Amino acid sequence: MSSSPLDHYESLKEAVKQTEGHDSDDVSDALRSVCAASFSFLQGCRPVQLTSQVPDKSYFSFKDRNNKHSRAVNPALFVEDFTLVDDFLNAVKTESFEALSPEDTTKACYTAAMSFCATVDLKKSGDKKSPGTFFEYLVGHLFSKRLGVNPRKQLKVLNLDMDAKLPTDFIFDLGQNRPKFHVPVKTSTRERVIQVWAHQRVLDGVYGTGRFSGVFVCMNETKTDKRKSEVTEICLPKQWRVYQLFVAQLKRIYYLDVPEKYAELNEVFPKIVVLPFGEFFREADELAE
Amino acid sequence: MSSSPLDHYESLKEAVKQTEGHDSDDVSDALRSVCAASFSFLQGCRPVQLTSQVPDKSYFSFKDRNNKHSRAVNPALFVEDFTLVDDFLNAVKTESFEALSPEDTTKACYTAAMSFCATVDLKKSGDKKSPGTFFEYLVGHLFSKRLGVNPRKQLKVLNLDMDAKLPTDFIFDLGQNRPKFHVPVKTSTRERVIQVWAHQRVLDGVYGTGRFSGVFVCMNETKTDKRKSEVTEICLPKQWRVYQLFVAQLKRIYYLDVPEKYAELNEVFPKIVVLPFGEFFREADELAE
């Protein structure tokens, strides 16, 4: 119980490696320990209000004793009581997904992911990798439990005289005559997002359009100007529409903290379905049909 | 003459901004000053041999008084006498491109680019942006002088009810019924290279396949393990082939220090033409037909 969040993170990495899967009880327990230790660590830090330039959203950051600040946290999604996260992770472990509403699921996931990310911001310097990897493990675990199948991270490309292995994001293969999901995971996108559409394009090209459903999972798009303590959201909706028209089609984009500019894409042509992550648990069976 | 390389770099940025072009004499002179000051700064540093894991290539790094090391430099391409760089930049300024062989052109460009990059490695900490921007300015200048037209960095996407501006890499438009070049520039690629093919795909989709010739310019793919003083080249030729088959077709890929693994792609299907950068000056008229 006295281990630090970062020690628990090391155990999580080991659990993912040992079990070669993302749906094991070991991974489930390790994820819970990371989240609980991080959440508890943040209780000893002071929340500091930030100036939000994002309409209808407020943000704060955690400040530690050395005056170091974490990334921006949305209090409408970050719960004050760890019980909700605990209930959610238990529901996932026992695969009783009906227990929670999509709204509570989104909050539980946001709190779980943000607890560790904010902790790394405070406890380490310049570590961008651990938050990204942790978020990937979290989403990998949730998808594999919800879909009932473990992901792969490599695909064979057979092309006559050429035999290459394509490293990919998560691939969840539900078996013959059922969909396969291509699931890229990122904490935020900025200018790198074209990769997501480009990977989908490669899969469409190699295996035929429609064989893989592209489902992109992302945390948020906030950016904090530390000097001004100001939070903005960096969004490029027009470019997303160009990519959706001319590179490939993504089936779903889930955010923990949905940027309004992207939510608006549900209403225009080409329609891009952007939803809070909790909705995935509700509609997964539908998507998997 | 006593200004530091970084001061000259600031003047270069100003010159590019002021002239809103890349082919002006001001840019030409500022580029020369950055290169000369950097080259001269490096003469006061000690070259230290590195262990090269790249077949048939050796590498060294510059070491300054504080024992700081620059990135890996290939002595077969980095000339010992600045005269060659000077002659080349003068030839470019007066648009007398026949003066130098492709081999000498590649060496002059490599020395010019590497002088500034190695200088930034030693004089600054964690500055990845300046080397990339400088290399972009250098290539932008060389292309605009050789093709006789200034680049654009934005394209309009007209798509019925949607009107978006697409930020792109350099676009050199030779005018009606002549080719347009799409020229991404990077110091190295690693896993980010799919962006280059994806941007080409967007242009093919928006304007029709073949309207833009994709010409990618890159410095090298070396990676130095500082602890072991060991240099390797990070290459993903099989993935390049998948991108060339399934994302878009690039017309040329030019390197200052061509990785052998990519040079081999000239010989297989799908053929990807990978050449030393100096060849561009020889074949530009042909490409522009």
XYZ file of C-alpha atoms in Angstrom:
578
model
C 0.000 0.000 0.000
C 2.925 2.350 0.623
C 4.408 2.026 -2.893
C 4.559 5.142 -5.019
C 2.453 5.591 -8.176
C 5.595 5.173 -10.295
C 6.469 1.855 -8.607
C 2.959 0.609 -9.348
C 3.395 1.778 -12.948
C 6.525 -0.390 -13.229
C 4.507 -3.358 -11.933
C 1.796 -2.605 -14.491
C 4.340 -2.661 -17.328
C 5.614 -5.988 -16.018
C 2.059 -7.377 -15.789
C 1.288 -6.407 -19.406
C 4.562 -7.985 -20.535
C 4.162 -11.175 -18.475
C 0.601 -11.940 -19.437
C 1.129 -10.910 -23.075
C -2.408 -9.678 -22.914
C -4.398 -6.781 -21.693
C -7.396 -8.533 -20.192
C -5.778 -10.456 -17.319
C -6.656 -9.978 -13.648
C -3.008 -9.057 -13.022
C -3.267 -6.125 -15.430
C -6.609 -5.172 -13.957
C -5.210 -5.145 -10.403
C -2.038 -3.288 -11.417
C -4.057 -0.613 -13.236
C -6.177 -0.138 -10.141
C -3.085 0.237 -7.937
C -1.561 2.884 -10.238
C -4.792 4.879 -10.274
C -5.406 4.600 -6.521
C -1.825 5.592 -5.602
C -1.867 8.503 -8.067
C -5.269 9.737 -6.909
C -4.138 9.540 -3.307
C -0.869 11.383 -4.090
C -2.838 14.216 -5.708
C -4.950 14.613 -2.551
C -1.778 16.068 -0.993
C -1.443 18.672 -3.759
C -3.251 21.965 -4.019
C -5.695 22.581 -6.909
C -5.029 25.961 -8.545
C -7.647 27.591 -10.751
C -6.533 28.293 -14.344
C -7.947 30.846 -16.771
C -9.976 28.844 -19.259
C -10.250 30.143 -22.816
C -12.446 27.165 -23.636
C -16.158 28.121 -23.703
C -18.242 26.416 -21.000
C -15.341 24.532 -19.469
C -13.212 25.370 -16.453
C -9.776 23.956 -15.639
C -7.410 23.730 -12.699
C -3.957 22.263 -12.175
C -2.438 20.445 -9.220
C 0.430 22.256 -7.510
C 2.959 20.441 -5.335
C 5.205 21.731 -2.535
C 7.900 22.790 -5.000
C 5.417 24.974 -6.891
C 5.409 22.586 -9.824
C 2.172 22.473 -11.818
C 0.443 19.532 -13.455
C -1.358 19.664 -16.797
C -4.872 21.152 -16.888
C -7.651 19.116 -15.259
C -11.361 19.509 -15.990
C -13.252 19.436 -12.640
C -16.504 18.458 -14.383
C -14.872 15.146 -15.289
C -12.381 14.606 -12.459
C -14.365 13.133 -9.559
C -13.645 13.985 -5.936
C -14.290 10.504 -4.594
C -12.226 7.556 -5.819
C -15.202 5.209 -5.254
C -16.538 5.838 -8.762
C -13.210 4.811 -10.326
C -13.082 1.766 -8.074
C -16.628 0.737 -8.945
C -15.882 1.158 -12.632
C -12.663 -0.882 -12.547
C -14.456 -3.610 -10.578
C -17.286 -3.614 -13.106
C -14.697 -3.963 -15.895
C -12.924 -6.787 -14.064
C -16.138 -8.753 -13.667
C -17.355 -7.677 -17.105
C -20.596 -6.218 -15.742
C -20.697 -3.239 -18.036
C -24.323 -2.305 -17.489
C -23.558 -1.139 -13.943
C -22.532 2.404 -14.945
C -23.987 5.102 -17.187
C -21.906 6.383 -20.133
C -21.491 9.709 -18.275
C -20.122 8.044 -15.129
C -17.929 5.772 -17.244
C -16.371 8.770 -18.992
C -15.760 10.444 -15.605
C -14.250 7.284 -14.105
C -11.893 6.858 -17.104
C -10.972 10.545 -17.123
C -10.167 10.463 -13.398
C -8.181 7.239 -13.760
C -6.107 8.491 -16.712
C -5.696 12.059 -15.468
C -4.621 10.950 -11.952
C -1.571 9.191 -13.344
C -0.764 11.837 -15.982
C -0.904 14.692 -13.458
C 1.203 12.652 -11.030
C 3.903 12.117 -13.673
C 3.822 15.857 -14.479
C 4.656 16.570 -10.833
C 7.017 13.714 -10.013
C 9.091 13.677 -13.199
C 10.588 16.178 -15.631
C 9.957 16.000 -19.347
C 8.570 12.453 -19.231
C 6.074 12.377 -22.080
C 6.299 8.652 -22.632
C 4.862 7.261 -19.371
C 1.493 9.100 -19.599
C 1.092 7.950 -23.219
C 1.988 4.353 -22.452
C -0.241 4.264 -19.385
C -3.198 5.610 -21.354
C -2.563 2.986 -24.025
C -2.564 0.218 -21.375
C -5.759 1.568 -19.843
C -7.608 1.719 -23.167
C -6.134 -1.643 -24.238
C -7.468 -3.216 -21.046
C -10.921 -1.627 -21.342
C -11.315 -2.598 -25.014
C -10.124 -6.166 -24.497
C -12.533 -6.666 -21.573
C -15.448 -5.056 -23.405
C -14.836 -6.851 -26.727
C -13.748 -10.115 -25.110
C -10.593 -10.442 -27.180
C -6.956 -9.452 -26.757
C -5.347 -6.981 -29.158
C -2.515 -7.561 -31.580
C 0.104 -4.943 -32.389
C 1.443 -6.302 -35.681
C -0.133 -7.345 -38.944
C 1.307 -9.306 -41.816
C 1.220 -7.605 -45.186
C 1.208 -10.209 -47.940
C 1.788 -8.661 -51.310
C 2.983 -11.205 -53.848
C 6.769 -11.135 -53.642
C 6.863 -8.876 -50.621
C 6.420 -9.984 -47.050
C 6.418 -7.248 -44.452
C 5.230 -6.903 -40.887
C 3.354 -3.716 -40.289
C 3.585 -2.334 -36.761
C 0.198 -0.894 -35.925
C -1.841 0.506 -33.159
C -4.133 -1.970 -31.377
C -5.970 -4.417 -33.631
C -8.941 -6.256 -32.084
C -9.959 -9.158 -34.309
C -13.381 -10.557 -33.388
C -12.924 -13.537 -35.725
C -14.267 -14.700 -39.069
C -17.114 -12.710 -40.596
C -17.031 -10.260 -37.725
C -15.463 -6.803 -37.626
C -11.857 -6.054 -36.854
C -11.124 -2.855 -34.947
C -8.137 -0.621 -35.621
C -7.694 1.364 -32.395
C -5.046 4.136 -32.289
C -4.674 5.702 -28.831
C -3.149 9.093 -28.037
C -3.294 11.486 -25.096
C -3.614 14.407 -27.569
C -3.107 14.898 -31.293
C -2.075 18.374 -32.506
C -0.412 18.138 -35.925
C 0.325 14.413 -35.596
C -3.278 13.330 -36.116
C -2.873 12.668 -39.853
C -1.016 9.478 -38.854
C -4.268 8.028 -37.542
C -6.032 8.460 -40.882
C -2.932 7.362 -42.807
C -2.687 4.078 -40.872
C -6.373 3.460 -41.561
C -5.642 4.115 -45.247
C -2.880 1.492 -45.234
C -5.224 -1.082 -43.671
C -7.969 -0.211 -46.198
C -5.433 -0.607 -49.017
C -3.915 -3.857 -47.828
C -7.063 -5.654 -46.628
C -9.836 -3.875 -48.502
C -11.963 -0.931 -47.435
C -14.334 -1.822 -44.603
C -12.426 -4.799 -43.203
C -11.118 -2.670 -40.336
C -13.233 -0.191 -38.423
C -11.070 2.738 -37.337
C -11.809 3.739 -33.731
C -9.587 6.487 -32.387
C -9.369 7.101 -28.620
C -7.931 10.347 -27.297
C -7.780 12.026 -23.894
C -8.138 15.740 -24.654
C -6.729 18.637 -26.701
C -5.945 21.147 -23.967
C -2.825 23.246 -23.979
C -1.671 25.273 -20.991
C 0.294 28.481 -21.282
C 2.229 28.186 -18.004
C 3.248 31.823 -17.912
C -0.310 33.107 -18.236
C -1.944 30.090 -16.453
C -4.267 29.964 -19.424
C -5.887 26.896 -20.995
C -6.899 26.609 -24.651
C -7.997 23.714 -26.843
C -6.011 23.164 -30.040
C -8.428 21.891 -32.692
C -8.196 21.593 -36.471
C -11.716 20.524 -37.501
C -11.363 21.626 -41.132
C -8.269 19.509 -41.556
C -10.040 16.524 -39.986
C -12.772 16.885 -42.617
C -10.181 16.928 -45.403
C -8.577 13.771 -43.970
C -11.950 12.028 -43.589
C -12.782 12.886 -47.235
C -9.430 12.222 -48.857
C -7.327 9.886 -46.734
C -9.637 7.333 -45.078
C -12.832 7.017 -43.068
C -12.736 6.624 -39.299
C -15.780 4.989 -37.721
C -15.604 6.578 -34.275
C -13.529 9.091 -32.384
C -13.842 8.927 -28.597
C -12.552 11.596 -26.241
C -12.408 11.642 -22.452
C -12.771 15.446 -22.568
C -14.532 16.107 -25.900
C -13.514 19.401 -27.570
C -16.630 21.273 -28.677
C -15.080 22.072 -32.080
C -14.835 18.336 -32.771
C -18.266 17.521 -31.324
C -19.660 19.874 -34.001
C -18.347 17.497 -36.682
C -21.251 15.148 -35.818
C -23.532 17.675 -37.520
C -21.775 18.463 -40.821
C -20.708 16.680 -43.991
C -18.518 14.636 -44.021
C -19.961 13.453 -40.739
C -17.331 12.389 -38.250
C -18.784 10.685 -35.192
C -17.052 12.168 -32.150
C -18.338 10.949 -28.760
C -17.432 10.857 -25.060
C -15.480 7.658 -24.380
C -18.197 6.275 -22.072
C -20.445 5.832 -25.111
C -18.169 3.070 -26.358
C -19.308 0.768 -23.558
C -22.934 1.383 -24.500
C -22.574 0.918 -28.256
C -19.774 -1.659 -28.466
C -22.118 -4.562 -29.305
C -23.676 -2.514 -32.070
C -20.258 -1.612 -33.509
C -19.221 -5.260 -33.305
C -22.182 -6.543 -35.301
C 32.058 39.190 -39.083
C 32.243 38.726 -35.324
C 28.581 37.755 -34.932
C 27.820 34.278 -33.639
C 26.140 31.601 -35.811
C 22.949 31.995 -33.784
C 22.858 35.782 -34.377
C 23.214 35.149 -38.104
C 20.413 32.591 -37.855
C 18.152 35.278 -36.351
C 19.020 37.548 -39.303
C 18.214 34.720 -41.716
C 14.759 34.251 -40.137
C 14.207 37.986 -40.473
C 15.339 37.939 -44.126
C 12.940 35.101 -44.991
C 10.119 36.948 -43.246
C 10.892 40.351 -44.788
C 11.263 39.227 -48.369
C 8.334 36.791 -48.116
C 10.312 34.615 -50.448
C 13.157 32.213 -50.404
C 15.033 33.278 -53.515
C 16.136 36.797 -52.575
C 19.761 37.942 -52.354
C 19.153 38.821 -48.699
C 18.236 35.223 -47.910
C 21.172 34.008 -49.968
C 23.621 36.241 -48.075
C 22.129 35.428 -44.677
C 22.334 31.680 -45.383
C 25.981 32.077 -46.337
C 26.731 33.973 -43.107
C 25.082 31.289 -40.937
C 27.060 28.542 -42.684
C 30.389 30.406 -42.591
C 30.061 31.367 -38.912
C 29.008 27.820 -37.953
C 31.797 26.214 -39.970
C 34.312 28.554 -38.412
C 32.962 27.868 -34.881
C 33.391 24.122 -35.427
C 37.039 24.615 -36.393
C 37.606 25.369 -32.693
C 36.042 22.067 -31.644
C 37.707 18.681 -31.567
C 36.481 15.890 -33.873
C 36.005 12.638 -31.942
C 35.760 9.333 -33.775
C 32.528 7.384 -33.173
C 31.930 3.654 -33.562
C 29.967 3.275 -36.765
C 27.526 0.367 -37.042
C 26.676 1.541 -40.557
C 28.456 -0.566 -43.217
C 30.984 1.393 -45.321
C 30.437 4.690 -43.491
C 32.418 6.261 -40.678
C 31.210 9.016 -38.333
C 32.668 11.489 -35.877
C 31.194 14.141 -33.597
C 32.443 17.584 -32.661
C 33.356 18.000 -28.991
C 33.560 21.418 -27.335
C 35.464 22.571 -24.242
C 32.642 21.479 -21.924
C 32.812 17.945 -23.299
C 29.506 18.381 -25.085
C 29.094 16.328 -28.256
C 27.383 17.243 -31.520
C 25.323 14.833 -33.627
C 27.203 12.346 -35.855
C 28.983 13.782 -38.900
C 30.010 11.790 -41.985
C 33.576 12.854 -42.966
C 33.090 11.585 -46.533
C 30.481 14.343 -46.987
C 31.684 17.074 -44.597
C 34.429 18.954 -46.440
C 37.485 20.343 -44.691
C 37.668 23.534 -46.729
C 34.768 26.004 -46.737
C 35.642 27.070 -50.301
C 33.436 24.345 -51.804
C 30.405 25.577 -49.811
C 31.192 29.155 -50.788
C 31.530 28.267 -54.478
C 28.257 26.370 -54.355
C 26.314 29.173 -52.644
C 27.747 31.673 -55.143
C 26.756 29.418 -58.037
C 23.229 29.231 -56.574
C 23.055 32.998 -56.117
C 24.006 33.610 -59.743
C 21.970 30.603 -60.910
C 24.944 28.977 -62.637
C 24.079 25.445 -61.671
C 26.341 23.666 -64.158
C 29.441 24.764 -62.246
C 29.416 21.869 -59.776
C 29.061 18.088 -60.098
C 26.184 16.361 -58.255
C 28.746 14.798 -55.892
C 30.264 18.165 -54.954
C 26.798 19.701 -54.657
C 25.753 17.013 -52.176
C 28.934 17.587 -50.159
C 28.496 21.367 -50.172
C 24.866 21.058 -48.983
C 25.759 18.466 -46.369
C 28.550 20.661 -45.004
C 26.309 23.742 -45.018
C 23.427 22.022 -43.217
C 25.548 19.971 -40.837
C 27.686 22.961 -39.808
C 24.671 24.765 -38.387
C 23.030 21.638 -36.898
C 26.232 20.579 -35.089
C 26.718 24.151 -33.871
C 23.210 24.224 -32.372
C 23.859 20.828 -30.717
C 26.844 22.376 -28.939
C 25.589 25.889 -28.237
C 22.053 25.069 -27.114
C 20.280 22.404 -25.084
C 17.345 20.455 -26.452
C 16.758 22.847 -29.370
C 15.314 20.601 -32.064
C 13.479 23.368 -33.851
C 16.322 25.576 -35.133
C 18.123 22.813 -37.088
C 14.830 21.766 -38.708
C 13.851 25.330 -39.597
C 17.314 26.140 -40.927
C 17.323 23.038 -43.132
C 13.884 24.004 -44.431
C 15.143 27.514 -45.307
C 18.216 26.087 -47.023
C 16.194 23.643 -49.146
C 13.525 26.291 -49.811
C 16.209 28.661 -51.100
C 17.892 26.017 -53.274
C 14.619 24.819 -54.798
C 13.323 28.320 -55.481
C 16.595 29.305 -57.202
C 16.790 26.088 -59.216
C 13.104 26.067 -60.227
C 12.877 29.834 -60.642
C 9.752 30.196 -58.520
C 8.981 30.912 -54.887
C 7.156 28.341 -52.762
C 3.770 28.598 -51.119
C 2.946 27.054 -47.763
C -0.843 26.946 -47.950
C -3.344 25.579 -50.437
C -7.040 26.192 -50.764
C -9.259 23.146 -50.637
C -12.489 23.816 -52.484
C -15.028 21.130 -51.871
C -18.562 22.284 -52.613
C -19.904 23.656 -49.335
C -16.593 23.420 -47.541
C -13.786 25.925 -47.774
C -10.593 25.060 -45.916
C -7.016 26.149 -46.068
C -4.622 23.271 -45.938
C -1.251 24.032 -44.375
C 1.328 22.115 -46.366
C 5.000 21.679 -46.835
C 6.554 23.710 -49.657
C 4.536 23.879 -52.873
C 6.397 25.035 -56.003
C 3.921 25.849 -58.745
C 5.581 26.207 -62.162
C 2.384 27.545 -63.721
C -0.295 26.318 -66.092
C 0.265 22.978 -67.805
C 3.507 22.495 -65.949
C 4.156 20.368 -62.866
C 3.636 21.444 -59.302
C 6.050 20.139 -56.699
C 5.058 19.104 -53.196
C 8.308 19.290 -51.189
C 8.304 18.098 -47.565
C 11.622 18.712 -45.790
C 12.856 16.963 -42.643
C 16.231 16.465 -40.976
C 15.303 12.812 -40.284
C 12.142 10.754 -40.326
C 11.921 7.768 -37.954
C 8.303 6.839 -37.334
C 6.961 10.194 -38.535
C 7.592 9.520 -42.217
C 4.036 8.326 -42.919
C 3.017 12.020 -42.748
C 4.932 12.663 -45.978
C 2.963 10.035 -47.902
C -0.294 11.046 -46.218
C 0.087 14.706 -47.261
C 0.778 13.544 -50.820
C -2.401 11.443 -50.586
C -4.429 14.499 -49.557
C -3.072 16.498 -52.536
C -3.796 13.571 -54.901
C -7.323 13.371 -53.503
C -8.091 17.084 -53.620
C -6.440 17.991 -56.956
C -6.268 14.649 -58.772
C -3.476 12.104 -58.865
C -0.432 13.354 -60.762
C -1.065 17.085 -60.364
C 1.573 17.313 -57.637
C 4.921 15.550 -57.814
C 5.992 14.543 -54.324
C 9.669 15.293 -53.741
C 10.871 14.579 -50.226
C 14.187 16.041 -48.996
C 15.871 14.623 -45.893
C 19.272 15.044 -44.257
C 20.075 11.605 -42.864
C 18.789 8.793 -40.613
C 21.667 8.448 -38.156
C 21.118 7.860 -34.473
C 23.899 8.161 -31.901
C 23.968 6.166 -28.686
C 25.866 8.706 -26.574
C 26.782 6.222 -23.851
C 28.407 3.802 -26.289
C 29.530 6.515 -28.822
C 27.905 4.316 -31.428
C 26.165 5.383 -34.649
C 23.392 3.441 -36.360
C 20.960 4.259 -39.170
C 17.265 3.803 -38.397
C 15.565 2.633 -41.599
C 12.166 1.076 -42.282
C 12.349 0.171 -46.005
C 9.536 -2.403 -45.878
C 7.175 0.151 -44.400
C 8.167 2.676 -47.080
C 7.179 0.115 -49.720
C 3.798 -0.389 -48.063
C 3.245 3.392 -47.997
C 4.321 3.767 -51.644
C 1.872 0.981 -52.629
C -1.088 1.882 -50.452
C -0.955 5.541 -49.422
C 0.482 7.563 -52.335
C 3.364 7.679 -54.785
C 6.361 9.908 -54.161
C 8.352 10.905 -57.239
C 11.745 11.426 -55.630
C 13.381 11.111 -52.240
C 16.662 13.019 -51.851
C 19.064 12.533 -48.962
C 22.217 14.432 -48.084
C 23.605 11.241 -46.491
C 21.731 8.425 -48.293
C 21.071 5.352 -46.112
C 22.046 2.204 -48.037
C 18.827 0.436 -46.989
C 16.828 3.136 -48.787
C 19.175 3.283 -51.813
C 18.285 -0.394 -52.334
C 14.653 0.618 -52.939
C 15.744 1.879 -56.387
C 16.105 -1.791 -57.386
C 12.894 -3.429 -56.148
C 9.155 -3.228 -56.758
C 7.521 -0.843 -55.948
C 10.472 1.199 -57.121
C 11.132 4.227 -54.935
C 13.702 6.586 -56.432
C 16.098 7.554 -53.615
C 19.047 9.744 -54.661
C 21.771 11.978 -53.207
C 20.445 15.548 -53.051
C 23.015 16.826 -55.575
C 21.200 14.858 -58.308
C 18.253 17.235 -58.005
C 20.267 20.053 -59.581
C 21.158 17.796 -62.513
C 17.675 16.408 -63.164
C 15.450 19.338 -62.131
C 14.675 20.376 -65.723
C 13.682 16.826 -66.531
C 11.402 16.626 -63.473
C 9.876 19.987 -64.413
C 8.919 18.945 -67.944
